[in-house]
Amino acid sequence: MFLLNHHADYRSALHADDIATLGPAGADAIAAHLAQRANHAPTPLHSLPGLAVALGIGALFVKDEGQRLGLGSFKALGGAYAVIRLALEAASAKLGRTLGDAEMNDPAVRAVAAGMTFACATDGNHGRSVAQGAQLLGAKAVIFVHGGVSDERVAAIARFGAEMVRVSGTYDDFVVEAARVATERGWTIVSDTSWDGYERIPGLVMQGYTAIAREGLAQMAERPTHVFVQAGVGGIAAALAAQMQTTFGDARPFFTVVEPSRAACIFEAARLGHPAKIAHGEPTVMAMLECYDPSPLALRVLYRAADAFLTAEDADAVEAINRLARPAAGDPAIVAGESGAAGLAGLIAALRDPAARAALKLDGNSRVFLVNTEGATDPERYAELVGLQPAEVAA
């Protein structure tokens, strides 16, 4: 399914708070932070001319977040950044002086952080980032996961020293439970979704994701004509949409938000014109995007800066990861997880539908920018779907 943006706020100016957080100043802030991270390097941007020809478009570029900060996911940019910012602010208040990213390893900062506990709900990747940020500062992390999160993903979080808590229900249910417990115990909740009265911290998480657009645009010789970005609660899509809007204004690329058809809460909010929690249905293979309640903060941006909303089927996602694993002649192989390839899944689905292809203005001159949001964060599941181990594809 596809839907053109018909919201009353479409193409209006971004909210001033969103410009401050997700515009040029926000991208500058995360760039300054990353400059202080010991193992940081910009992730690669891959050109896939062979696949572009096969799909009937002019050019295809994939920003590979499977190589971000050792965590294998774009989420490495968000949760850890928010944790470190919050700890620096707490230390600044206690010490009576302003502390920046260069002081994150200062013993005085670590002493303050040691008394802090950061909590979050996660399907896997966000929790790893929050746990990593806490470990970097010597703080404590408590991570809530639901029963559907694989043991492999839980172990990947726990290796950062986090306390793991399993909760029944959907992602949206344990977001509420994590916030309840954190409030009762005086912990700091670091959520990647917002709710009434809780916007600043998810705003910091989203600010981290602006680095993807900043880096990607710098790596391209020409600006893209189209951007396809996947969404769970909408954070990464909103961050990149805001960057395209503040960088290019009315000349920005045509921006499409992609979701699993089985968990399309952003699509439904776009159809209705307001946020609404959708019913929990059959699980999707794109497990990291299985969210049923959109972030109001993300929607505030997307109503203004997204041009279209699109759903992809599980079969599209499986096809996408296999196309990237077994590339056309001359193209590089890319290890993309089931959710990581969702943007490509949406592009494939749109190109096969003549009405969607025309509505999204895709043709032989289109230069499409995608984000592989994660590598094989569950290697066993990846091997099951692709028939190859991640290491075989990477090699």
Coordinates of C-alpha atoms in Angstrom, one line a residue:
M1 CA 0.0 0.0 0.0
F2 CA 1.1 3.5 -0.6
L3 CA -0.3 6.9 0.5
L4 CA 0.7 10.4 -0.5
N5 CA 0.9 12.9 2.3
H6 CA -2.3 14.8 2.6
H7 CA -1.9 16.2 6.1
A8 CA -2.8 19.8 6.7
D9 CA 0.8 20.5 7.9
Y10 CA 2.4 19.0 4.8
R11 CA 5.3 21.1 3.5
S12 CA 4.9 23.7 6.2
A13 CA 7.9 24.8 8.2
L14 CA 9.2 22.4 10.9
H15 CA 8.4 23.1 14.5
A16 CA 11.1 25.4 16.0
D17 CA 12.1 22.8 18.5
D18 CA 12.5 20.2 15.8
I19 CA 14.7 22.5 13.8
A20 CA 16.9 23.1 16.8
T21 CA 17.2 19.4 17.6
L22 CA 17.2 17.8 14.1
G23 CA 18.5 20.6 11.9
P24 CA 22.0 21.9 11.2
A25 CA 22.8 22.6 14.9
G26 CA 21.7 19.1 15.9
A27 CA 23.8 17.5 13.2
D28 CA 26.8 19.6 14.3
A29 CA 26.3 18.4 17.9
I30 CA 26.4 14.7 17.1
A31 CA 29.4 15.3 14.8
A32 CA 31.2 16.9 17.7
H33 CA 30.3 14.0 19.9
L34 CA 31.4 11.4 17.4
A35 CA 34.7 13.1 17.0
Q36 CA 35.4 12.2 20.7
R37 CA 34.4 8.5 20.3
A38 CA 37.5 6.3 20.1
N39 CA 36.2 3.8 17.5
H40 CA 34.2 6.1 15.4
A41 CA 34.5 6.3 11.6
P42 CA 31.8 7.3 9.1
T43 CA 29.9 4.3 7.7
P44 CA 30.4 3.5 4.0
L45 CA 28.0 4.6 1.3
H46 CA 27.7 1.9 -1.3
S47 CA 26.8 2.6 -5.0
L48 CA 24.8 -0.3 -6.6
P49 CA 24.7 0.4 -10.3
G50 CA 23.9 -3.2 -11.2
L51 CA 20.8 -3.3 -9.0
A52 CA 19.8 0.2 -10.2
V53 CA 19.7 -1.1 -13.8
A54 CA 17.8 -4.2 -12.8
L55 CA 15.2 -2.0 -11.0
G56 CA 14.9 0.5 -13.8
I57 CA 16.2 3.6 -11.9
G58 CA 19.2 5.8 -12.5
A59 CA 21.3 5.2 -9.4
L60 CA 21.0 3.5 -6.0
F61 CA 23.0 4.3 -2.9
V62 CA 23.0 2.4 0.4
K63 CA 24.3 3.9 3.6
D64 CA 25.6 0.9 5.6
E65 CA 24.8 1.3 9.3
G66 CA 25.6 -2.3 9.9
Q67 CA 29.1 -1.0 10.6
R68 CA 28.3 1.7 13.1
L69 CA 30.4 1.9 16.3
G70 CA 30.8 -1.8 16.7
L71 CA 27.0 -2.4 17.4
G72 CA 25.9 -3.3 13.9
S73 CA 23.0 -0.9 13.8
F74 CA 22.1 2.8 13.4
K75 CA 20.8 2.7 16.9
A76 CA 24.4 3.0 18.1
L77 CA 24.1 6.7 17.3
G78 CA 21.0 7.4 19.4
G79 CA 20.8 5.7 22.8
A80 CA 24.5 6.0 23.8
Y81 CA 24.6 9.6 22.7
A82 CA 21.5 10.5 24.8
V83 CA 23.0 8.7 27.9
I84 CA 26.3 10.5 27.6
R85 CA 24.6 13.9 27.1
L86 CA 22.4 13.4 30.1
A87 CA 25.3 12.3 32.3
L88 CA 27.4 15.3 31.2
E89 CA 24.5 17.6 32.1
A90 CA 24.1 15.9 35.5
A91 CA 27.8 16.3 36.1
S92 CA 27.8 19.9 34.9
A93 CA 25.0 20.7 37.4
K94 CA 26.8 19.0 40.3
L95 CA 30.2 20.4 39.6
G96 CA 29.0 23.9 38.7
R97 CA 30.8 24.1 35.4
T98 CA 29.8 23.3 31.8
L99 CA 31.2 20.0 30.5
G100 CA 31.3 18.9 26.9
D101 CA 31.9 15.7 25.0
A102 CA 35.7 16.1 25.4
E103 CA 35.2 15.6 29.2
M104 CA 33.1 12.4 29.0
N105 CA 36.1 10.4 30.4
D106 CA 36.8 12.9 33.1
P107 CA 37.0 11.1 36.5
A108 CA 34.6 13.6 38.0
V109 CA 32.0 12.9 35.2
R110 CA 32.4 9.1 35.8
A111 CA 31.9 9.6 39.5
V112 CA 28.5 11.3 38.9
A113 CA 27.6 8.7 36.2
A114 CA 28.3 5.9 38.6
G115 CA 25.3 7.0 40.7
M116 CA 23.0 7.0 37.7
T117 CA 20.8 4.2 36.2
F118 CA 19.5 4.4 32.7
A119 CA 16.6 2.2 31.6
C120 CA 14.9 1.5 28.3
A121 CA 12.6 -0.9 26.4
T122 CA 14.0 -2.5 23.3
D123 CA 13.6 -5.1 20.6
G124 CA 17.4 -5.3 20.6
N125 CA 19.4 -2.5 18.9
H126 CA 18.3 0.5 21.0
G127 CA 19.0 -1.4 24.2
R128 CA 22.5 -2.3 23.0
S129 CA 23.2 1.4 22.4
V130 CA 21.9 2.5 25.8
A131 CA 23.9 -0.2 27.5
Q132 CA 27.0 0.7 25.6
G133 CA 26.6 4.4 26.6
A134 CA 26.2 3.4 30.3
Q135 CA 29.2 1.1 30.2
L136 CA 31.4 3.8 28.6
L137 CA 30.7 6.1 31.6
G138 CA 30.5 3.5 34.4
A139 CA 26.8 4.0 34.9
K140 CA 24.2 1.2 35.3
A141 CA 21.7 0.1 32.6
V142 CA 18.5 -1.8 33.0
I143 CA 17.1 -3.1 29.7
F144 CA 13.5 -4.3 29.3
V145 CA 12.8 -6.8 26.5
H146 CA 9.7 -8.9 25.6
G147 CA 9.5 -12.6 25.1
G148 CA 9.9 -12.4 21.3
V149 CA 13.4 -11.0 21.5
S150 CA 15.9 -13.8 20.6
D151 CA 18.4 -15.0 23.2
E152 CA 21.1 -14.0 20.8
R153 CA 19.9 -10.4 20.9
V154 CA 19.5 -10.4 24.7
A155 CA 23.1 -11.7 25.1
A156 CA 24.4 -9.0 22.8
I157 CA 22.9 -6.4 25.2
A158 CA 24.0 -8.2 28.4
R159 CA 27.6 -8.2 27.3
F160 CA 27.7 -4.5 28.0
G161 CA 27.0 -5.2 31.7
A162 CA 23.3 -4.4 31.5
E163 CA 20.7 -5.9 33.8
M164 CA 18.1 -7.6 31.6
V165 CA 14.4 -7.7 32.5
R166 CA 11.9 -9.8 30.4
V167 CA 8.3 -8.4 30.2
S168 CA 5.3 -9.9 28.5
G169 CA 3.4 -8.1 25.8
T170 CA 4.3 -6.0 22.7
Y171 CA 7.0 -3.5 22.3
D172 CA 4.5 -0.7 23.1
D173 CA 3.4 -2.5 26.3
F174 CA 6.9 -2.8 27.7
V175 CA 7.7 0.8 26.8
V176 CA 5.0 1.7 29.3
E177 CA 6.2 -0.8 31.9
A178 CA 9.9 0.4 31.6
A179 CA 8.8 4.0 32.1
R180 CA 6.7 3.0 35.1
V181 CA 9.4 1.1 36.9
A182 CA 12.1 3.7 36.0
T183 CA 9.9 6.5 37.5
E184 CA 9.2 4.5 40.7
R185 CA 12.9 3.8 41.2
G186 CA 14.3 7.2 40.2
W187 CA 16.1 5.9 37.1
T188 CA 16.4 7.9 33.9
I189 CA 14.3 6.4 31.1
V190 CA 16.0 6.7 27.7
S191 CA 13.2 5.9 25.2
D192 CA 13.3 6.2 21.4
T193 CA 9.6 7.1 21.4
S194 CA 7.9 10.1 22.9
W195 CA 4.7 10.8 24.8
D196 CA 2.9 13.7 26.4
G197 CA 5.5 15.6 28.5
Y198 CA 8.4 13.4 27.4
E199 CA 10.1 14.7 24.3
R200 CA 13.6 16.0 25.1
I201 CA 15.3 12.6 25.6
P202 CA 13.8 10.9 22.5
G203 CA 14.7 14.1 20.7
L204 CA 18.3 13.5 21.7
V205 CA 18.1 10.0 20.5
M206 CA 16.8 11.2 17.1
Q207 CA 19.4 13.9 17.0
G208 CA 22.0 11.1 17.0
Y209 CA 20.5 9.7 13.8
T210 CA 21.0 13.0 11.9
A211 CA 24.6 11.9 11.5
I212 CA 23.5 9.4 8.9
A213 CA 22.1 12.1 6.6
R214 CA 25.0 14.5 7.2
E215 CA 27.6 11.8 6.3
G216 CA 25.6 10.3 3.4
L217 CA 25.0 13.6 1.6
A218 CA 28.7 14.5 2.0
Q219 CA 29.6 11.1 0.4
M220 CA 27.4 11.6 -2.7
A221 CA 28.6 13.5 -5.7
E222 CA 25.0 14.6 -6.5
R223 CA 22.1 15.0 -4.1
P224 CA 19.5 12.1 -4.2
T225 CA 16.2 12.7 -5.9
H226 CA 14.5 10.1 -3.6
V227 CA 15.0 8.9 -0.1
F228 CA 13.3 5.7 1.3
V229 CA 13.7 5.2 5.1
Q230 CA 12.1 2.6 7.2
A231 CA 10.2 3.3 10.4
G232 CA 9.3 1.6 13.6
V233 CA 8.0 4.4 15.9
G234 CA 9.4 6.8 13.3
G235 CA 12.6 8.2 14.9
I236 CA 15.1 7.6 12.1
A237 CA 12.6 8.6 9.4
A238 CA 11.9 11.9 11.1
A239 CA 15.6 12.6 11.7
L240 CA 16.5 12.1 8.1
A241 CA 13.4 13.9 6.8
A242 CA 14.3 16.9 9.0
Q243 CA 17.8 16.9 7.6
M244 CA 16.6 16.8 4.0
Q245 CA 14.1 19.6 4.8
T246 CA 16.6 21.9 6.5
T247 CA 19.4 21.2 4.0
F248 CA 17.5 21.5 0.8
G249 CA 14.2 23.3 1.6
D250 CA 11.6 23.1 -1.2
A251 CA 14.2 21.4 -3.4
R252 CA 14.5 18.4 -1.0
P253 CA 14.4 14.8 -2.3
F254 CA 11.1 13.0 -2.5
F255 CA 10.9 11.4 0.9
T256 CA 9.1 8.0 1.5
V257 CA 8.6 6.3 4.8
V258 CA 8.6 2.5 4.7
E259 CA 7.0 0.1 7.2
P260 CA 6.1 -3.6 7.5
S261 CA 2.5 -4.1 6.4
R262 CA 1.9 -6.0 9.6
A263 CA 3.0 -3.1 11.8
A264 CA 2.3 0.0 9.9
C265 CA 1.5 2.5 12.7
I266 CA 3.0 5.5 10.9
F267 CA 1.1 4.7 7.7
E268 CA -2.2 4.5 9.8
A269 CA -1.4 7.8 11.5
A270 CA -0.8 9.4 8.0
R271 CA -4.1 8.0 6.8
L272 CA -6.0 9.3 9.8
G273 CA -4.2 12.5 10.2
H274 CA -3.4 12.0 13.9
P275 CA -1.5 9.4 16.0
A276 CA -3.4 6.2 16.8
K277 CA -2.3 2.9 18.2
I278 CA -3.0 0.0 15.9
A279 CA -4.0 -3.5 16.8
H280 CA -1.3 -6.1 17.4
G281 CA -1.3 -8.6 14.6
E282 CA 0.8 -11.4 13.2
P283 CA 4.6 -10.9 13.8
T284 CA 6.6 -9.6 10.9
V285 CA 10.0 -10.8 9.8
M286 CA 11.1 -7.1 10.1
A287 CA 11.1 -7.6 13.9
M288 CA 13.0 -4.4 14.8
L289 CA 10.2 -2.4 13.1
E290 CA 7.4 -4.2 14.8
C291 CA 5.8 -1.2 16.6
Y292 CA 2.1 -0.4 16.9
D293 CA 2.1 3.0 18.5
P294 CA 3.9 5.9 16.7
S295 CA 6.0 8.5 18.3
P296 CA 4.1 11.8 18.3
L297 CA 7.5 13.7 18.1
A298 CA 8.4 11.8 15.0
L299 CA 5.0 12.3 13.5
R300 CA 5.2 16.1 14.0
V301 CA 8.2 16.1 11.6
L302 CA 6.9 13.5 9.2
Y303 CA 3.5 15.2 8.7
R304 CA 5.5 18.2 7.5
A305 CA 8.6 16.7 5.7
A306 CA 7.6 13.3 4.3
D307 CA 6.0 13.0 0.9
A308 CA 4.6 9.5 1.0
F309 CA 4.1 6.5 3.2
L310 CA 4.5 2.9 2.0
T311 CA 4.2 -0.6 3.3
A312 CA 6.3 -3.6 2.4
E313 CA 5.5 -7.3 2.8
D314 CA 7.7 -9.8 4.6
A315 CA 8.5 -11.4 1.3
D316 CA 9.8 -8.1 0.0
A317 CA 12.2 -7.9 2.9
V318 CA 13.5 -11.4 2.4
E319 CA 14.0 -10.7 -1.3
A320 CA 15.8 -7.4 -0.4
I321 CA 18.3 -9.0 2.0
N322 CA 19.0 -11.8 -0.6
R323 CA 19.5 -9.2 -3.4
L324 CA 22.1 -7.4 -1.2
A325 CA 23.8 -10.7 -0.2
R326 CA 24.0 -11.9 -3.8
P327 CA 24.6 -8.7 -5.7
A328 CA 24.4 -7.9 -9.4
A329 CA 27.7 -8.0 -11.2
G330 CA 30.0 -5.2 -10.1
D331 CA 28.0 -4.3 -7.0
P332 CA 29.3 -4.9 -3.5
A333 CA 27.8 -7.5 -1.2
I334 CA 26.0 -6.0 1.8
V335 CA 25.0 -7.8 5.0
A336 CA 21.6 -6.4 5.8
G337 CA 19.3 -7.7 8.5
E338 CA 15.6 -8.2 7.9
S339 CA 14.7 -4.8 9.2
G340 CA 17.9 -3.2 7.8
A341 CA 16.8 -3.9 4.2
A342 CA 13.2 -2.6 4.7
G343 CA 13.9 0.6 2.7
L344 CA 15.0 -1.5 -0.3
A345 CA 12.0 -3.8 0.3
G346 CA 9.7 -0.7 0.0
L347 CA 11.5 0.5 -3.1
I348 CA 11.1 -2.9 -4.8
A349 CA 7.4 -3.0 -3.8
A350 CA 6.8 0.5 -5.2
L351 CA 8.6 -0.2 -8.5
R352 CA 6.5 -3.3 -9.1
D353 CA 3.2 -1.3 -8.7
P354 CA 2.7 1.0 -11.7
A355 CA 0.4 3.3 -9.7
A356 CA 2.9 3.6 -6.8
R357 CA 5.9 4.0 -9.2
A358 CA 4.1 7.0 -10.9
A359 CA 2.9 8.6 -7.6
L360 CA 6.4 8.4 -6.1
K361 CA 7.9 9.8 -9.3
L362 CA 10.3 7.0 -9.9
D363 CA 11.9 6.6 -13.3
G364 CA 15.2 6.0 -15.1
N365 CA 16.6 9.4 -13.8
S366 CA 15.9 8.7 -10.1
R367 CA 18.9 8.7 -7.7
V368 CA 17.7 6.8 -4.7
F369 CA 19.2 6.9 -1.2
L370 CA 18.6 4.1 1.2
V371 CA 19.8 3.2 4.7
N372 CA 20.8 -0.3 5.7
T373 CA 19.8 0.3 9.3
E374 CA 21.3 -2.9 10.7
G375 CA 23.5 -5.8 9.8
A376 CA 22.9 -9.4 10.8
T377 CA 22.2 -8.6 14.5
D378 CA 20.6 -12.1 14.7
P379 CA 23.1 -14.2 12.7
E380 CA 21.1 -17.5 13.0
R381 CA 18.0 -15.9 11.6
Y382 CA 20.0 -14.2 8.8
A383 CA 21.5 -17.6 7.8
E384 CA 18.0 -19.1 7.8
L385 CA 16.7 -16.5 5.4
V386 CA 19.7 -16.1 3.2
G387 CA 21.3 -19.5 3.1
L388 CA 24.6 -18.0 3.9
Q389 CA 26.4 -17.0 7.0
P390 CA 27.0 -13.2 7.5
A391 CA 30.7 -13.8 7.3
E392 CA 30.4 -15.5 3.9
V393 CA 28.5 -12.6 2.5
A394 CA 30.9 -10.0 4.0
A395 CA 33.9 -11.9 2.5

